[in-house]
Amino acid sequence: MLSNILTLLRTVTLEPSMMLYYTALAMTAVNGQNLLLQKACHPGDTPPSSTTCQDEVHAQQWTTQIQTWKQIIVLFGPVFFVLFAGPWSDNHGKRRKPLLYL
């Protein structure tokens, strides 16, 4: 039983795993945007599903601003790491072998 599982794990390539990951990521992104838009339309309460937003244009603008700043904040960490941590480790003798050769 255990050998069958290990054999299965060795034969799985990267492509199916990446496809599943990005499919799940796309589905959660759409749901997250819809939830954020609904919270911008009706702050502080849970509206019935048949209720429409009275000021949807303003709510969409607010949601767009939130999504833009969210992306900037999320991507700042890796950019900071690439710009400063890599050269710092090179100067201080902590050079590691690259994980991927191009």
mmCIF file of C-alpha atoms in Angstrom:
data_model
loop_
_atom_site.group_PDB
_atom_site.id
_atom_site.type_symbol
_atom_site.label_atom_id
_atom_site.label_comp_id
_atom_site.label_asym_id
_atom_site.label_seq_id
_atom_site.Cartn_x
_atom_site.Cartn_y
_atom_site.Cartn_z
ATOM 1 C CA MET A 1 0.000 0.000 0.000
ATOM 2 C CA LEU A 2 2.707 2.467 0.984
ATOM 3 C CA SER A 3 4.833 1.507 -2.008
ATOM 4 C CA ASN A 4 1.881 2.192 -4.329
ATOM 5 C CA ILE A 5 1.459 5.670 -2.870
ATOM 6 C CA LEU A 6 5.177 6.395 -3.196
ATOM 7 C CA THR A 7 5.149 5.185 -6.801
ATOM 8 C CA LEU A 8 2.175 7.419 -7.550
ATOM 9 C CA LEU A 9 3.896 10.434 -5.999
ATOM 10 C CA ARG A 10 7.043 9.803 -8.045
ATOM 11 C CA THR A 11 5.120 9.616 -11.321
ATOM 12 C CA VAL A 12 3.106 12.823 -10.846
ATOM 13 C CA THR A 13 4.707 15.653 -12.780
ATOM 14 C CA LEU A 14 4.596 19.354 -12.099
ATOM 15 C CA GLU A 15 2.022 20.285 -14.741
ATOM 16 C CA PRO A 16 -1.107 18.732 -13.151
ATOM 17 C CA SER A 17 -0.206 20.194 -9.780
ATOM 18 C CA MET A 18 0.254 23.660 -11.257
ATOM 19 C CA MET A 19 -3.010 23.385 -13.190
ATOM 20 C CA LEU A 20 -4.927 22.504 -10.017
ATOM 21 C CA TYR A 21 -3.245 25.289 -8.054
ATOM 22 C CA TYR A 22 -3.975 28.000 -10.613
ATOM 23 C CA THR A 23 -7.542 26.790 -11.127
ATOM 24 C CA ALA A 24 -8.183 27.072 -7.397
ATOM 25 C CA LEU A 25 -6.455 30.456 -7.319
ATOM 26 C CA ALA A 26 -8.655 31.779 -10.141
ATOM 27 C CA MET A 27 -11.834 30.572 -8.443
ATOM 28 C CA THR A 28 -10.934 32.130 -5.100
ATOM 29 C CA ALA A 29 -9.955 35.417 -6.764
ATOM 30 C CA VAL A 30 -13.390 35.791 -8.360
ATOM 31 C CA ASN A 31 -15.173 34.900 -5.127
ATOM 32 C CA GLY A 32 -12.978 37.294 -3.155
ATOM 33 C CA GLN A 33 -13.738 40.168 -5.522
ATOM 34 C CA ASN A 34 -17.470 39.487 -5.347
ATOM 35 C CA LEU A 35 -17.359 39.335 -1.549
ATOM 36 C CA LEU A 36 -15.416 42.590 -1.358
ATOM 37 C CA LEU A 37 -17.896 44.289 -3.707
ATOM 38 C CA GLN A 38 -20.838 43.060 -1.648
ATOM 39 C CA LYS A 39 -19.211 44.274 1.570
ATOM 40 C CA ALA A 40 -18.587 47.679 -0.042
ATOM 41 C CA CYS A 41 -22.246 47.888 -1.091
ATOM 42 C CA HIS A 42 -23.677 46.848 2.278
ATOM 43 C CA PRO A 43 -21.172 47.578 5.065
ATOM 44 C CA GLY A 44 -22.027 46.157 8.456
ATOM 45 C CA ASP A 45 -24.913 43.900 7.457
ATOM 46 C CA THR A 46 -25.749 40.831 5.419
ATOM 47 C CA PRO A 47 -28.214 41.740 2.672
ATOM 48 C CA PRO A 48 -30.627 39.268 1.137
ATOM 49 C CA SER A 49 -29.477 37.809 -2.160
ATOM 50 C CA SER A 50 -32.154 39.656 -4.138
ATOM 51 C CA THR A 51 -31.052 43.116 -2.927
ATOM 52 C CA THR A 52 -29.158 45.253 -5.422
ATOM 53 C CA CYS A 53 -26.590 47.893 -4.580
ATOM 54 C CA GLN A 54 -27.895 51.455 -4.645
ATOM 55 C CA ASP A 55 -24.493 53.039 -5.346
ATOM 56 C CA GLU A 56 -22.723 50.305 -7.285
ATOM 57 C CA VAL A 57 -20.421 52.669 -9.203
ATOM 58 C CA HIS A 58 -18.981 54.058 -5.961
ATOM 59 C CA ALA A 59 -18.650 50.542 -4.522
ATOM 60 C CA GLN A 60 -16.792 49.359 -7.630
ATOM 61 C CA GLN A 61 -14.390 52.306 -7.430
ATOM 62 C CA TRP A 62 -13.752 51.580 -3.761
ATOM 63 C CA THR A 63 -13.197 47.880 -4.477
ATOM 64 C CA THR A 64 -10.772 48.712 -7.290
ATOM 65 C CA GLN A 65 -8.718 50.914 -4.975
ATOM 66 C CA ILE A 66 -8.600 48.187 -2.332
ATOM 67 C CA GLN A 67 -7.517 45.556 -4.874
ATOM 68 C CA THR A 68 -4.811 47.851 -6.275
ATOM 69 C CA TRP A 69 -3.290 48.623 -2.879
ATOM 70 C CA LYS A 70 -3.578 44.982 -1.863
ATOM 71 C CA GLN A 71 -1.474 43.919 -4.851
ATOM 72 C CA ILE A 72 1.131 46.594 -4.123
ATOM 73 C CA ILE A 73 1.418 45.518 -0.488
ATOM 74 C CA VAL A 74 1.531 41.797 -1.305
ATOM 75 C CA LEU A 75 4.225 42.213 -3.962
ATOM 76 C CA PHE A 76 6.423 44.567 -1.923
ATOM 77 C CA GLY A 77 7.923 41.739 0.172
ATOM 78 C CA PRO A 78 9.377 39.698 -2.701
ATOM 79 C CA VAL A 79 10.622 42.834 -4.480
ATOM 80 C CA PHE A 80 12.364 43.983 -1.305
ATOM 81 C CA PHE A 81 13.905 40.543 -0.864
ATOM 82 C CA VAL A 82 15.191 40.388 -4.442
ATOM 83 C CA LEU A 83 16.601 43.917 -4.407
ATOM 84 C CA PHE A 84 18.315 43.873 -1.017
ATOM 85 C CA ALA A 85 18.701 40.379 0.450
ATOM 86 C CA GLY A 86 20.411 38.878 -2.603
ATOM 87 C CA PRO A 87 23.228 41.443 -2.875
ATOM 88 C CA TRP A 88 23.613 41.480 0.919
ATOM 89 C CA SER A 89 24.138 37.724 1.038
ATOM 90 C CA ASP A 90 26.643 37.959 -1.845
ATOM 91 C CA ASN A 91 28.670 40.606 -0.002
ATOM 92 C CA HIS A 92 28.669 38.744 3.303
ATOM 93 C CA GLY A 93 29.801 35.376 1.954
ATOM 94 C CA LYS A 94 26.477 33.593 2.254
ATOM 95 C CA ARG A 95 26.235 32.793 -1.436
ATOM 96 C CA ARG A 96 24.091 29.738 -2.113
ATOM 97 C CA LYS A 97 23.806 27.621 -5.199
ATOM 98 C CA PRO A 98 20.925 28.721 -7.437
ATOM 99 C CA LEU A 99 17.854 26.542 -7.436
ATOM 100 C CA LEU A 100 17.229 26.997 -11.143
ATOM 101 C CA TYR A 101 19.798 27.424 -13.872
ATOM 102 C CA LEU A 102 18.570 29.277 -16.928
#
